[in-house]
Coordinates of C-alpha atoms in Angstrom, one line a residue:
M1 CA -3.2 0.1 -12.2
L2 CA -5.4 -1.7 -9.5
G3 CA -2.7 -1.0 -6.4
Y4 CA 0.7 -0.4 -6.9
G5 CA 2.8 -3.0 -5.1
Y6 CA 6.8 -3.3 -4.8
A7 CA 7.4 -4.6 -7.9
T8 CA 5.5 -2.1 -9.6
L9 CA 7.8 0.6 -8.0
W10 CA 10.8 -1.2 -8.9
E11 CA 9.4 -1.2 -12.7
E12 CA 9.2 2.5 -12.5
L13 CA 12.5 3.1 -10.9
N14 CA 14.3 1.0 -13.7
R15 CA 12.2 2.9 -16.2
L16 CA 12.9 6.7 -14.8
G17 CA 16.4 5.5 -14.2
K18 CA 17.0 4.4 -18.2
I19 CA 15.5 7.7 -19.4
Y20 CA 16.9 10.4 -17.1
P21 CA 20.4 9.0 -16.1
F22 CA 21.1 11.8 -13.7
L23 CA 18.9 10.0 -11.2
H24 CA 20.8 8.1 -8.3
F25 CA 19.6 5.0 -6.8
E26 CA 20.7 3.6 -3.9
M27 CA 19.5 0.8 -1.1
I28 CA 19.4 2.7 2.6
G29 CA 18.5 -1.7 4.0
Q30 CA 16.3 -4.0 3.5
S31 CA 12.3 -5.1 5.3
V32 CA 11.8 -7.8 7.4
M33 CA 11.4 -10.3 4.5
G34 CA 14.7 -8.7 2.7
K35 CA 12.9 -6.7 0.0
P36 CA 15.9 -3.9 -0.6
I37 CA 14.8 -0.6 0.3
P38 CA 15.6 1.8 -2.6
A39 CA 16.2 5.1 -2.3
L40 CA 16.5 7.8 -5.2
R41 CA 18.2 11.4 -5.7
I42 CA 17.3 14.2 -8.0
G43 CA 19.6 17.0 -8.0
E44 CA 23.0 18.0 -7.6
G45 CA 23.0 20.5 -4.8
A46 CA 24.8 20.4 -1.6
R47 CA 21.7 21.3 0.4
E48 CA 19.5 18.2 1.1
L49 CA 15.9 17.7 1.2
H50 CA 14.1 14.3 2.0
M51 CA 10.3 13.3 0.9
N52 CA 9.1 9.8 1.9
A53 CA 5.9 7.5 1.1
A54 CA 4.2 4.2 2.3
F55 CA 5.0 4.3 6.1
H56 CA 1.9 3.0 6.7
A57 CA 0.9 -0.4 4.4
N58 CA -2.8 0.9 3.4
E59 CA -1.7 4.1 2.5
W60 CA 0.3 2.9 -0.8
I61 CA -1.2 5.3 -3.0
T62 CA 1.7 7.9 -1.4
T63 CA 4.1 6.2 -3.1
P64 CA 2.9 6.3 -7.0
L65 CA 2.4 10.3 -5.7
L66 CA 5.9 10.6 -4.9
M67 CA 7.3 8.6 -8.3
Q68 CA 4.9 10.7 -10.3
F69 CA 6.2 13.9 -8.7
V70 CA 10.0 12.4 -9.4
E71 CA 9.1 12.3 -12.7
D72 CA 7.5 15.3 -13.2
L73 CA 10.3 16.8 -11.8
A74 CA 12.7 14.8 -13.8
C75 CA 11.2 15.6 -16.9
A76 CA 11.5 19.6 -16.1
Y77 CA 14.9 19.4 -15.2
A78 CA 15.8 17.3 -18.4
R79 CA 14.0 19.5 -20.5
G80 CA 15.1 22.8 -18.3
T81 CA 11.4 24.3 -18.4
A82 CA 9.8 25.9 -15.3
W83 CA 6.9 23.4 -13.7
Q84 CA 4.1 25.9 -12.0
G85 CA 6.5 28.5 -12.0
S86 CA 9.5 26.7 -10.4
N87 CA 12.5 27.2 -12.0
I88 CA 12.9 23.5 -11.7
R89 CA 17.0 24.1 -13.1
R90 CA 17.9 26.5 -10.2
L91 CA 16.1 24.4 -7.4
L92 CA 18.1 21.3 -8.5
A93 CA 21.5 22.9 -8.5
E94 CA 21.0 24.1 -5.3
Y95 CA 19.4 21.2 -3.7
S96 CA 19.6 17.4 -3.9
L97 CA 15.9 16.0 -3.1
W98 CA 16.3 12.3 -1.6
I99 CA 13.4 10.0 -2.0
V100 CA 12.6 7.2 -0.3
P101 CA 9.1 6.1 -1.9
M102 CA 8.2 3.0 -0.3
V103 CA 9.2 2.5 3.6
N104 CA 7.3 -0.5 4.1
P105 CA 6.9 -2.4 1.3
D106 CA 6.7 -6.2 3.0
G107 CA 3.2 -4.3 3.9
V108 CA 2.0 -2.5 0.8
D109 CA 2.6 -6.2 -0.8
L110 CA 0.3 -7.7 2.2
V111 CA -2.2 -5.0 1.6
L112 CA -2.5 -5.8 -2.2
Q113 CA -2.0 -9.1 -2.6
G114 CA -3.1 -10.9 1.0
V115 CA -1.5 -14.0 1.8
A116 CA -1.0 -17.1 -0.7
E117 CA -0.5 -20.7 0.8
E118 CA 3.4 -20.1 0.4
H119 CA 3.4 -16.7 2.8
P120 CA 6.0 -17.1 5.1
Y121 CA 4.0 -15.3 7.5
R122 CA 0.8 -16.7 6.5
E123 CA -0.4 -18.5 10.0
I124 CA 0.4 -15.8 11.8
L125 CA -0.7 -13.0 9.9
L126 CA -4.3 -14.6 9.9
E127 CA -3.8 -15.3 13.3
W128 CA -3.6 -11.3 14.0
N129 CA -5.8 -10.5 11.6
G130 CA -8.8 -12.4 13.5
G131 CA -8.5 -15.1 10.5
C132 CA -9.8 -12.7 7.9
M133 CA -8.0 -13.0 4.3
D134 CA -8.9 -9.5 3.6
F135 CA -5.8 -7.1 5.0
S136 CA -6.6 -3.9 2.8
N137 CA -7.2 -2.2 6.4
W138 CA -3.1 -3.7 7.8
K139 CA -1.2 -0.4 8.8
A140 CA 1.7 -2.5 10.0
N141 CA 5.0 -4.2 8.7
I142 CA 5.0 -8.1 8.4
R143 CA 5.3 -8.4 11.9
G144 CA 2.5 -6.5 13.1
V145 CA 4.5 -3.2 14.1
D146 CA 3.7 -0.1 13.1
L147 CA 6.7 1.3 11.6
N148 CA 5.5 5.3 12.5
D149 CA 5.4 4.4 16.1
Q150 CA 8.6 2.9 16.4
F151 CA 10.8 6.1 16.7
P152 CA 12.5 7.2 19.9
A153 CA 10.7 10.6 20.5
H154 CA 9.2 9.6 23.7
W155 CA 8.1 6.1 22.2
E156 CA 7.0 4.8 25.9
E157 CA 4.2 7.7 26.2
E158 CA 2.8 6.3 22.7
A159 CA 3.5 2.7 23.1
A160 CA 1.2 3.6 27.2
R161 CA -1.3 6.0 25.0
R162 CA -2.1 3.3 22.3
G163 CA -2.6 0.7 24.6
E164 CA -1.7 -2.3 22.3
L165 CA -0.1 -5.0 23.6
G166 CA 0.6 -7.3 20.9
P167 CA 1.2 -7.1 16.9
G168 CA -1.3 -6.7 14.7
E169 CA -2.9 -4.8 11.4
R170 CA -2.2 -1.1 13.6
D171 CA -1.3 1.0 16.5
Y172 CA 1.7 -1.4 18.0
G173 CA 4.9 0.2 18.3
G174 CA 6.9 -2.9 18.9
E175 CA 9.0 -4.3 21.9
A176 CA 11.0 -0.9 21.9
P177 CA 11.8 1.8 19.3
L178 CA 13.6 1.2 16.2
T179 CA 12.8 -2.9 16.5
E180 CA 12.1 -3.4 13.4
P181 CA 14.4 -3.2 10.0
E182 CA 12.3 -0.8 8.1
A183 CA 12.1 1.7 11.0
A184 CA 15.9 1.3 11.9
A185 CA 16.9 1.7 8.4
M186 CA 15.3 5.5 8.0
A187 CA 16.8 6.6 11.0
Q188 CA 20.1 5.4 9.7
F189 CA 19.5 6.9 6.6
T190 CA 18.1 9.8 7.8
E191 CA 21.5 10.4 10.2
N192 CA 23.4 9.8 7.2
H193 CA 22.4 12.9 5.3
A194 CA 22.2 16.7 6.7
F195 CA 18.9 17.0 5.6
E196 CA 17.5 20.7 6.2
L197 CA 13.5 19.8 5.7
V198 CA 11.9 16.0 5.9
L199 CA 8.2 15.6 4.7
A200 CA 6.6 12.5 5.4
L201 CA 3.2 11.7 3.2
H202 CA 0.5 9.9 4.7
T203 CA -3.1 9.2 3.9
Q204 CA -5.9 10.9 4.6
G205 CA -7.4 14.0 5.9
R206 CA -6.1 17.3 4.1
E207 CA -4.2 18.3 7.0
I208 CA -0.1 19.1 7.3
Y209 CA 1.3 18.6 11.0
W210 CA 4.4 20.9 11.4
N211 CA 5.2 20.7 15.0
Y212 CA 6.3 18.3 18.1
R213 CA 6.7 19.0 21.4
G214 CA 8.2 22.8 21.0
Y215 CA 11.6 21.2 19.5
E216 CA 10.5 22.5 15.8
P217 CA 12.2 25.8 15.3
P218 CA 10.7 29.3 15.0
E219 CA 9.9 29.4 10.8
S220 CA 8.7 25.4 11.3
E221 CA 4.9 27.2 11.9
S222 CA 5.3 30.0 8.8
Y223 CA 6.6 27.1 6.4
A224 CA 3.1 25.5 7.4
E225 CA 1.2 28.0 6.8
R226 CA 2.6 28.6 3.2
L227 CA 2.4 25.0 2.3
S228 CA -1.4 25.2 3.3
L229 CA -1.4 28.5 1.1
A230 CA -0.5 26.5 -1.8
S231 CA -3.4 24.2 -1.1
N232 CA -6.7 23.5 0.6
Y233 CA -4.7 21.5 3.4
K234 CA -4.7 22.3 6.8
A235 CA -2.1 23.6 8.9
V236 CA -2.7 21.8 12.3
K237 CA -0.5 22.1 15.4
L238 CA -1.0 18.3 17.1
S239 CA -0.8 17.1 20.5
E240 CA -0.7 14.0 22.1
S241 CA 1.0 12.3 19.7
D242 CA 4.3 10.5 19.8
A243 CA 7.1 8.3 18.1
G244 CA 6.7 8.9 14.5
Y245 CA 9.1 9.6 11.9
K246 CA 8.2 13.2 11.5
D247 CA 8.3 13.6 15.8
W248 CA 11.8 11.8 15.7
Y249 CA 13.5 13.8 13.1
I250 CA 12.3 17.6 14.7
Q251 CA 13.0 16.6 18.2
Q252 CA 16.7 15.1 17.1
F253 CA 17.9 17.7 14.9
R254 CA 15.3 20.6 15.5
K255 CA 14.8 21.4 12.0
P256 CA 11.4 21.7 10.0
G257 CA 9.3 18.3 9.4
F258 CA 6.0 17.7 8.1
T259 CA 3.5 14.7 7.8
I260 CA 1.2 16.0 5.2
E261 CA -1.9 13.8 5.3
V262 CA -3.2 13.1 1.7
G263 CA -6.9 13.3 0.3
Y264 CA -10.2 12.5 2.2
G265 CA -12.1 9.6 2.7
E266 CA -11.1 6.0 4.1
N267 CA -8.1 4.4 4.1
P268 CA -6.8 2.8 1.4
L269 CA -7.9 5.4 -0.7
P270 CA -8.7 4.2 -4.2
I271 CA -6.8 4.7 -7.0
E272 CA -9.6 6.0 -8.9
T273 CA -8.8 9.1 -6.9
F274 CA -5.0 9.5 -8.0
S275 CA -5.3 12.4 -10.5
S276 CA -7.6 14.6 -8.1
L277 CA -4.6 13.4 -4.8
Y278 CA -1.7 14.5 -7.4
F279 CA -3.2 17.8 -8.3
E280 CA -3.8 18.4 -4.6
I281 CA 0.0 17.8 -3.5
V282 CA 2.3 19.0 -6.6
P283 CA 1.5 22.6 -5.0
I284 CA 2.4 21.3 -1.2
L285 CA 5.8 19.3 -2.9
L286 CA 6.9 22.1 -4.6
T287 CA 6.4 24.6 -2.4
A288 CA 8.6 22.5 0.1
L289 CA 11.6 22.6 -2.0
D290 CA 10.9 26.3 -2.4
L291 CA 10.9 26.8 1.5
Q292 CA 14.5 26.8 2.0
A293 CA 15.6 28.5 -1.2
V294 CA 14.2 31.5 -0.1
S295 CA 14.7 31.4 3.7
R296 CA 18.0 32.1 3.8

Protein backbone atom coordinates (compact mmCIF):
# COMPACT_ATOMS: atom_id res chain seq x y z
CA MET A 1 0.00 0.00 0.00
CA LEU A 2 1.77 3.13 -1.25
CA GLY A 3 -0.96 5.39 0.07
CA TYR A 4 -4.53 5.36 1.26
CA GLY A 5 -6.61 7.72 -0.84
CA TYR A 6 -10.30 8.39 -1.29
CA ALA A 7 -10.90 5.46 -3.66
CA THR A 8 -9.25 3.06 -1.21
CA LEU A 9 -11.40 4.41 1.60
CA TRP A 10 -14.55 3.62 -0.38
CA GLU A 11 -13.31 0.13 -1.22
CA GLU A 12 -12.81 -0.49 2.49
CA LEU A 13 -16.18 1.00 3.47
CA ASN A 14 -17.93 -1.23 0.94
CA ARG A 15 -16.01 -4.30 2.08
CA LEU A 16 -16.74 -3.69 5.77
CA GLY A 17 -20.39 -2.97 5.05
CA LYS A 18 -20.78 -6.40 3.46
CA ILE A 19 -19.00 -8.24 6.27
CA TYR A 20 -20.60 -6.34 9.14
CA PRO A 21 -24.16 -5.33 8.26
CA PHE A 22 -24.60 -3.67 11.66
CA LEU A 23 -22.34 -0.81 10.52
CA HIS A 24 -24.31 2.29 9.57
CA PHE A 25 -23.09 4.68 6.84
CA GLU A 26 -24.19 8.17 5.87
CA MET A 27 -22.82 11.22 4.06
CA ILE A 28 -22.27 14.39 6.10
CA GLY A 29 -21.43 16.72 3.20
CA GLN A 30 -19.14 17.15 0.20
CA SER A 31 -15.62 18.36 -0.43
CA VAL A 32 -14.83 21.33 -2.69
CA MET A 33 -14.51 18.91 -5.62
CA GLY A 34 -17.82 17.22 -4.83
CA LYS A 35 -16.54 14.08 -3.09
CA PRO A 36 -19.10 12.86 -0.54
CA ILE A 37 -17.64 12.81 2.97
CA PRO A 38 -18.68 9.56 4.66
CA ALA A 39 -19.37 8.91 8.32
CA LEU A 40 -19.92 5.49 9.82
CA ARG A 41 -21.45 4.42 13.10
CA ILE A 42 -20.69 1.32 15.12
CA GLY A 43 -22.75 0.58 18.21
CA GLU A 44 -26.37 0.94 19.20
CA GLY A 45 -26.07 2.93 22.41
CA ALA A 46 -27.90 6.16 23.08
CA ARG A 47 -24.70 7.89 24.19
CA GLU A 48 -22.62 9.18 21.28
CA LEU A 49 -18.86 9.59 20.81
CA HIS A 50 -16.93 10.82 17.78
CA MET A 51 -13.50 10.23 16.22
CA ASN A 52 -12.13 11.71 12.99
CA ALA A 53 -9.00 11.60 10.83
CA ALA A 54 -7.25 13.32 7.91
CA PHE A 55 -8.19 16.93 8.58
CA HIS A 56 -4.71 17.55 7.15
CA ALA A 57 -3.90 16.10 3.75
CA ASN A 58 -0.36 14.95 4.45
CA GLU A 59 -1.56 13.22 7.61
CA TRP A 60 -3.55 10.73 5.51
CA ILE A 61 -2.12 7.74 7.40
CA THR A 62 -4.58 8.55 10.21
CA THR A 63 -7.40 7.33 7.93
CA PRO A 64 -6.26 3.69 7.60
CA LEU A 65 -5.36 3.70 11.30
CA LEU A 66 -8.92 4.67 12.22
CA MET A 67 -10.41 2.28 9.65
CA GLN A 68 -8.35 -0.62 11.01
CA PHE A 69 -9.64 0.27 14.46
CA VAL A 70 -13.22 0.12 13.18
CA GLU A 71 -12.61 -3.26 11.57
CA ASP A 72 -11.08 -4.77 14.69
CA LEU A 73 -13.84 -3.27 16.83
CA ALA A 74 -16.48 -4.70 14.49
CA CYS A 75 -14.83 -8.12 14.51
CA ALA A 76 -14.78 -8.26 18.32
CA TYR A 77 -18.38 -7.03 18.44
CA ALA A 78 -19.57 -9.64 15.94
CA ARG A 79 -17.78 -12.48 17.73
CA GLY A 80 -18.68 -11.33 21.22
CA THR A 81 -15.05 -11.41 22.26
CA ALA A 82 -13.05 -9.07 24.44
CA TRP A 83 -10.35 -6.97 22.80
CA GLN A 84 -7.30 -5.95 24.80
CA GLY A 85 -9.29 -6.40 27.97
CA SER A 86 -12.30 -4.35 26.82
CA ASN A 87 -15.80 -5.83 26.67
CA ILE A 88 -16.72 -4.52 23.23
CA ARG A 89 -20.35 -5.65 23.25
CA ARG A 90 -20.90 -3.90 26.58
CA LEU A 91 -19.29 -0.70 25.29
CA LEU A 92 -21.23 -0.69 22.04
CA ALA A 93 -24.51 -1.47 23.79
CA GLU A 94 -24.04 1.75 25.74
CA TYR A 95 -22.41 3.85 23.04
CA SER A 96 -22.65 4.74 19.39
CA LEU A 97 -19.22 5.59 18.01
CA TRP A 98 -19.35 7.87 14.97
CA ILE A 99 -16.27 7.91 12.72
CA VAL A 100 -15.41 10.42 9.98
CA PRO A 101 -12.35 8.71 8.51
CA MET A 102 -11.30 11.31 5.90
CA VAL A 103 -12.31 14.93 6.47
CA ASN A 104 -10.15 16.25 3.61
CA PRO A 105 -10.47 13.85 0.63
CA ASP A 106 -9.41 16.36 -2.06
CA GLY A 107 -6.25 17.21 -0.15
CA VAL A 108 -5.39 13.59 0.57
CA ASP A 109 -5.65 12.69 -3.12
CA LEU A 110 -3.54 15.73 -4.00
CA VAL A 111 -0.76 14.56 -1.67
CA LEU A 112 -0.88 11.01 -3.00
CA GLN A 113 -1.55 11.61 -6.70
CA GLY A 114 -0.37 15.13 -7.47
CA VAL A 115 -2.01 17.15 -10.25
CA ALA A 116 -2.59 15.44 -13.58
CA GLU A 117 -3.09 17.51 -16.74
CA GLU A 118 -6.86 17.26 -16.40
CA HIS A 119 -6.99 18.32 -12.73
CA PRO A 120 -9.42 21.29 -12.58
CA TYR A 121 -7.24 23.16 -10.04
CA ARG A 122 -3.88 22.29 -11.66
CA GLU A 123 -2.68 25.77 -12.60
CA ILE A 124 -3.58 27.52 -9.36
CA LEU A 125 -2.29 24.65 -7.23
CA LEU A 126 1.06 24.73 -9.00
CA GLU A 127 1.18 28.48 -8.46
CA TRP A 128 0.44 28.11 -4.76
CA ASN A 129 3.03 25.31 -4.56
CA GLY A 130 5.78 27.43 -6.09
CA GLY A 131 5.68 25.54 -9.38
CA CYS A 132 6.62 22.28 -7.67
CA MET A 133 4.88 19.07 -8.73
CA ASP A 134 5.56 17.46 -5.34
CA PHE A 135 2.57 18.04 -3.05
CA SER A 136 3.68 15.67 -0.27
CA ASN A 137 3.90 18.53 2.25
CA TRP A 138 0.38 19.82 1.49
CA LYS A 139 -1.86 20.07 4.59
CA ALA A 140 -4.70 22.23 3.27
CA ASN A 141 -7.78 21.44 1.23
CA ILE A 142 -7.85 21.87 -2.55
CA ARG A 143 -8.47 25.63 -2.18
CA GLY A 144 -5.36 26.06 -0.07
CA VAL A 145 -7.24 26.49 3.22
CA ASP A 146 -6.11 24.69 6.37
CA LEU A 147 -9.29 22.99 7.55
CA ASN A 148 -8.10 22.81 11.15
CA ASP A 149 -7.76 26.60 11.24
CA GLN A 150 -11.34 27.07 10.02
CA PHE A 151 -13.43 26.92 13.17
CA PRO A 152 -15.02 29.86 15.04
CA ALA A 153 -12.90 29.60 18.18
CA HIS A 154 -10.89 32.84 18.37
CA TRP A 155 -10.40 32.44 14.62
CA GLU A 156 -9.22 36.04 14.15
CA GLU A 157 -6.41 35.60 16.68
CA GLU A 158 -5.20 32.43 15.01
CA ALA A 159 -5.27 34.10 11.60
CA ALA A 160 -3.19 37.00 12.93
CA ARG A 161 -0.75 34.62 14.62
CA ARG A 162 -0.29 32.53 11.48
CA GLY A 163 0.22 35.58 9.30
CA GLU A 164 -0.72 33.73 6.11
CA LEU A 165 -2.37 36.16 3.71
CA GLY A 166 -3.53 33.74 1.05
CA PRO A 167 -3.98 30.11 0.02
CA GLY A 168 -1.13 27.66 0.18
CA GLU A 169 0.00 24.31 1.48
CA ARG A 170 -0.65 25.08 5.16
CA ASP A 171 -1.68 27.53 7.89
CA TYR A 172 -4.06 29.74 5.90
CA GLY A 173 -7.39 29.76 7.73
CA GLY A 174 -9.45 31.21 4.90
CA GLU A 175 -11.24 34.55 4.66
CA ALA A 176 -13.60 33.70 7.54
CA PRO A 177 -14.54 30.71 9.69
CA LEU A 178 -16.32 27.78 8.03
CA THR A 179 -15.95 29.03 4.46
CA GLU A 180 -14.83 25.58 3.33
CA PRO A 181 -17.45 22.88 2.78
CA GLU A 182 -15.44 20.22 4.61
CA ALA A 183 -15.16 22.30 7.79
CA ALA A 184 -18.79 23.40 7.56
CA ALA A 185 -19.86 19.76 7.18
CA MET A 186 -17.93 18.79 10.30
CA ALA A 187 -19.45 21.64 12.30
CA GLN A 188 -22.98 20.76 11.18
CA PHE A 189 -22.42 17.05 11.79
CA THR A 190 -21.20 17.78 15.31
CA GLU A 191 -24.12 20.10 16.05
CA ASN A 192 -26.54 17.41 14.86
CA HIS A 193 -25.32 14.98 17.53
CA ALA A 194 -24.93 15.06 21.29
CA PHE A 195 -21.36 13.79 21.39
CA GLU A 196 -20.06 13.34 24.92
CA LEU A 197 -16.45 13.28 23.75
CA VAL A 198 -14.58 13.89 20.49
CA LEU A 199 -11.13 12.79 19.39
CA ALA A 200 -9.25 13.98 16.29
CA LEU A 201 -6.29 12.01 14.92
CA HIS A 202 -3.37 14.02 13.54
CA THR A 203 0.35 13.38 13.08
CA GLN A 204 2.92 13.69 14.62
CA GLY A 205 4.59 14.14 18.03
CA ARG A 206 3.17 11.42 20.32
CA GLU A 207 1.21 14.04 22.22
CA ILE A 208 -2.36 14.46 23.51
CA TYR A 209 -3.87 17.96 23.51
CA TRP A 210 -6.84 18.24 25.84
CA ASN A 211 -7.53 21.85 26.82
CA TYR A 212 -8.80 25.05 25.26
CA ARG A 213 -8.63 28.42 27.01
CA GLY A 214 -10.18 27.04 30.18
CA TYR A 215 -13.44 26.09 28.43
CA GLU A 216 -12.78 22.38 28.96
CA PRO A 217 -14.71 20.61 31.75
CA PRO A 218 -12.87 19.62 34.96
CA GLU A 219 -12.55 15.96 33.97
CA SER A 220 -10.62 16.68 30.74
CA GLU A 221 -7.22 16.76 32.41
CA SER A 222 -7.72 13.49 34.28
CA TYR A 223 -9.05 11.91 31.07
CA ALA A 224 -5.93 13.07 29.24
CA GLU A 225 -3.75 11.55 31.94
CA ARG A 226 -5.56 8.24 31.52
CA LEU A 227 -5.05 8.35 27.77
CA SER A 228 -1.38 9.09 28.42
CA LEU A 229 -1.07 6.18 30.84
CA ALA A 230 -2.52 3.86 28.20
CA SER A 231 0.26 4.85 25.81
CA ASN A 232 3.68 6.44 25.67
CA TYR A 233 2.08 9.71 24.61
CA LYS A 234 2.42 12.90 26.64
CA ALA A 235 -0.62 14.87 27.80
CA VAL A 236 0.12 18.49 26.85
CA LYS A 237 -1.66 21.65 27.96
CA LEU A 238 -1.60 23.95 24.93
CA SER A 239 -1.67 27.72 24.72
CA GLU A 240 -1.61 30.12 21.78
CA SER A 241 -3.44 27.75 19.48
CA ASP A 242 -6.95 28.51 18.23
CA ALA A 243 -9.52 27.81 15.51
CA GLY A 244 -9.11 24.01 15.47
CA TYR A 245 -11.95 21.51 15.48
CA LYS A 246 -11.11 20.33 19.01
CA ASP A 247 -10.91 23.95 20.19
CA TRP A 248 -14.32 24.80 18.75
CA TYR A 249 -15.92 21.66 20.16
CA ILE A 250 -14.66 22.38 23.67
CA GLN A 251 -15.67 26.04 23.48
CA GLN A 252 -19.09 25.31 21.97
CA PHE A 253 -20.15 22.34 24.09
CA ARG A 254 -17.89 22.47 27.21
CA LYS A 255 -17.23 18.76 26.86
CA PRO A 256 -13.96 16.77 26.61
CA GLY A 257 -12.17 17.03 23.27
CA PHE A 258 -8.76 15.66 22.33
CA THR A 259 -6.27 15.95 19.52
CA ILE A 260 -3.99 12.91 19.30
CA GLU A 261 -0.71 13.55 17.49
CA VAL A 262 0.13 10.05 16.28
CA GLY A 263 3.68 8.81 15.86
CA TYR A 264 6.92 10.67 15.53
CA GLY A 265 8.92 11.88 12.54
CA GLU A 266 8.30 14.03 9.50
CA ASN A 267 4.93 14.25 7.75
CA PRO A 268 3.75 12.41 5.82
CA LEU A 269 4.71 9.49 8.04
CA PRO A 270 5.72 6.53 5.83
CA ILE A 271 3.25 3.71 5.35
CA GLU A 272 5.94 1.32 6.58
CA THR A 273 5.31 2.67 10.08
CA PHE A 274 1.63 1.70 10.00
CA SER A 275 1.90 -1.39 12.21
CA SER A 276 3.90 0.36 14.91
CA LEU A 277 1.59 3.39 14.82
CA TYR A 278 -1.45 1.17 15.15
CA PHE A 279 0.09 -0.63 18.10
CA GLU A 280 0.60 2.78 19.74
CA ILE A 281 -2.90 4.18 19.26
CA VAL A 282 -5.22 1.22 19.87
CA PRO A 283 -4.87 1.54 23.68
CA ILE A 284 -5.63 5.28 23.38
CA LEU A 285 -8.75 4.74 21.27
CA LEU A 286 -10.06 1.92 23.46
CA THR A 287 -9.40 3.96 26.59
CA ALA A 288 -11.27 6.89 25.04
CA LEU A 289 -14.28 4.59 24.59
CA ASP A 290 -14.03 3.53 28.22
CA LEU A 291 -13.55 7.02 29.70
CA GLN A 292 -17.20 7.95 29.71
CA ALA A 293 -18.41 4.43 30.46
CA VAL A 294 -16.76 4.51 33.86
CA SER A 295 -17.24 8.22 34.53
CA ARG A 296 -20.84 8.14 35.70
